[in-house]
Structures are given as C-alpha cells and as structure tokens.
Amino acid sequence: MAYSKCASCNSTSFESSIETPKNSRYKLQFIKCASCGAVVGVMDYYNIGALVQKLAKKMGFDI
Ligand SMILES: [Zn+2]
C-alpha cells in the first residue's frame, strides 16, 4: 500500500485543525501536513456521518 505524502515536502504525517476562512461564517476542518502546514484536504466542521447515525438512532433505525 502506498503511503499518503505531502506534495510540498514529502512528509507522511498529517494533522487536522479547525479554522474559519476569511469572509466565511462557517468553521471548517483542514487536514494539513504536520511538517510544513500545506493543506491537503478540507472537511465539514461537524462529522456528518456521526450526526446522521445519531439522527437515525433517534428515529428508531437500528444501525
Ligand atoms: Zn509538507
């Protein structure tokens, strides 16, 4: 299996940080290279999968 690596510095270590981009009203979760800080991905602040699972359980679905 190939390892994920930073396209800028070749590091294989990543971290996430919650940030609100300029002119945005919403927090986003950035996945960044732990060495140089290059952003490699952006996700919603909330974990949508966990929220959907929580809602489904409240609605009586057995998931
Ligand atoms: Zn890097």
mmCIF file of C-alpha atoms and ligand atoms in Angstrom:
data_model
loop_
_atom_site.group_PDB
_atom_site.id
_atom_site.type_symbol
_atom_site.label_atom_id
_atom_site.label_comp_id
_atom_site.label_asym_id
_atom_site.label_seq_id
_atom_site.Cartn_x
_atom_site.Cartn_y
_atom_site.Cartn_z
ATOM 1 C CA MET A 1 0.000 0.000 0.000
ATOM 2 C CA ALA A 2 1.287 3.444 -0.861
ATOM 3 C CA TYR A 3 1.618 5.988 1.932
ATOM 4 C CA SER A 4 -0.092 9.348 1.744
ATOM 5 C CA LYS A 5 2.502 12.092 1.461
ATOM 6 C CA CYS A 6 2.604 15.863 1.305
ATOM 7 C CA ALA A 7 3.012 17.145 -2.248
ATOM 8 C CA SER A 8 5.085 20.047 -0.965
ATOM 9 C CA CYS A 9 7.663 18.469 1.393
ATOM 10 C CA ASN A 10 7.063 14.666 1.116
ATOM 11 C CA SER A 11 6.216 14.312 4.811
ATOM 12 C CA THR A 12 3.876 11.423 5.670
ATOM 13 C CA SER A 13 2.483 12.988 8.854
ATOM 14 C CA PHE A 14 -0.797 14.928 8.837
ATOM 15 C CA GLU A 15 -2.904 16.811 11.361
ATOM 16 C CA SER A 16 -6.292 18.497 11.456
ATOM 17 C CA SER A 17 -7.160 21.982 12.609
ATOM 18 C CA ILE A 18 -10.450 23.835 12.907
ATOM 19 C CA GLU A 19 -10.360 27.187 11.142
ATOM 20 C CA THR A 20 -12.783 29.793 9.868
ATOM 21 C CA PRO A 21 -11.605 31.088 6.476
ATOM 22 C CA LYS A 22 -11.661 34.830 5.879
ATOM 23 C CA ASN A 23 -15.103 36.042 4.752
ATOM 24 C CA SER A 24 -16.684 32.743 5.820
ATOM 25 C CA ARG A 25 -19.290 32.276 8.547
ATOM 26 C CA TYR A 26 -18.520 28.593 8.953
ATOM 27 C CA LYS A 27 -15.780 26.637 10.655
ATOM 28 C CA LEU A 28 -14.041 24.023 8.542
ATOM 29 C CA GLN A 29 -11.713 21.190 9.430
ATOM 30 C CA PHE A 30 -8.463 21.452 7.482
ATOM 31 C CA ILE A 31 -6.238 18.409 7.019
ATOM 32 C CA LYS A 32 -2.704 19.722 6.855
ATOM 33 C CA CYS A 33 0.814 18.447 6.551
ATOM 34 C CA ALA A 34 2.175 18.235 10.108
ATOM 35 C CA SER A 35 5.607 19.378 8.898
ATOM 36 C CA CYS A 36 5.020 22.328 6.563
ATOM 37 C CA GLY A 37 1.312 23.122 7.020
ATOM 38 C CA ALA A 38 0.299 22.609 3.382
ATOM 39 C CA VAL A 39 -3.451 21.977 3.236
ATOM 40 C CA VAL A 40 -4.279 18.638 1.613
ATOM 41 C CA GLY A 41 -7.995 18.441 2.353
ATOM 42 C CA VAL A 42 -10.957 20.266 3.843
ATOM 43 C CA MET A 43 -13.960 18.713 5.578
ATOM 44 C CA ASP A 44 -17.049 19.986 7.327
ATOM 45 C CA TYR A 45 -16.539 21.053 10.928
ATOM 46 C CA TYR A 46 -19.231 18.640 12.038
ATOM 47 C CA ASN A 47 -18.788 14.922 11.450
ATOM 48 C CA ILE A 48 -21.760 14.415 9.103
ATOM 49 C CA GLY A 49 -21.592 10.620 9.361
ATOM 50 C CA ALA A 50 -21.843 10.712 13.170
ATOM 51 C CA LEU A 51 -24.753 13.183 13.002
ATOM 52 C CA VAL A 52 -26.666 11.021 10.519
ATOM 53 C CA GLN A 53 -26.108 7.944 12.700
ATOM 54 C CA LYS A 54 -27.328 9.818 15.780
ATOM 55 C CA LEU A 55 -30.447 11.003 13.925
ATOM 56 C CA ALA A 56 -31.131 7.533 12.550
ATOM 57 C CA LYS A 57 -30.969 6.018 16.043
ATOM 58 C CA LYS A 58 -33.380 8.666 17.364
ATOM 59 C CA MET A 59 -35.737 7.822 14.513
ATOM 60 C CA GLY A 60 -35.682 4.179 15.532
ATOM 61 C CA PHE A 61 -33.449 2.768 12.830
ATOM 62 C CA ASP A 62 -31.164 0.011 14.068
ATOM 63 C CA ILE A 63 -27.804 0.907 12.547
HETATM 64 ZN ZN ZN B 1 4.501 19.232 3.866
#
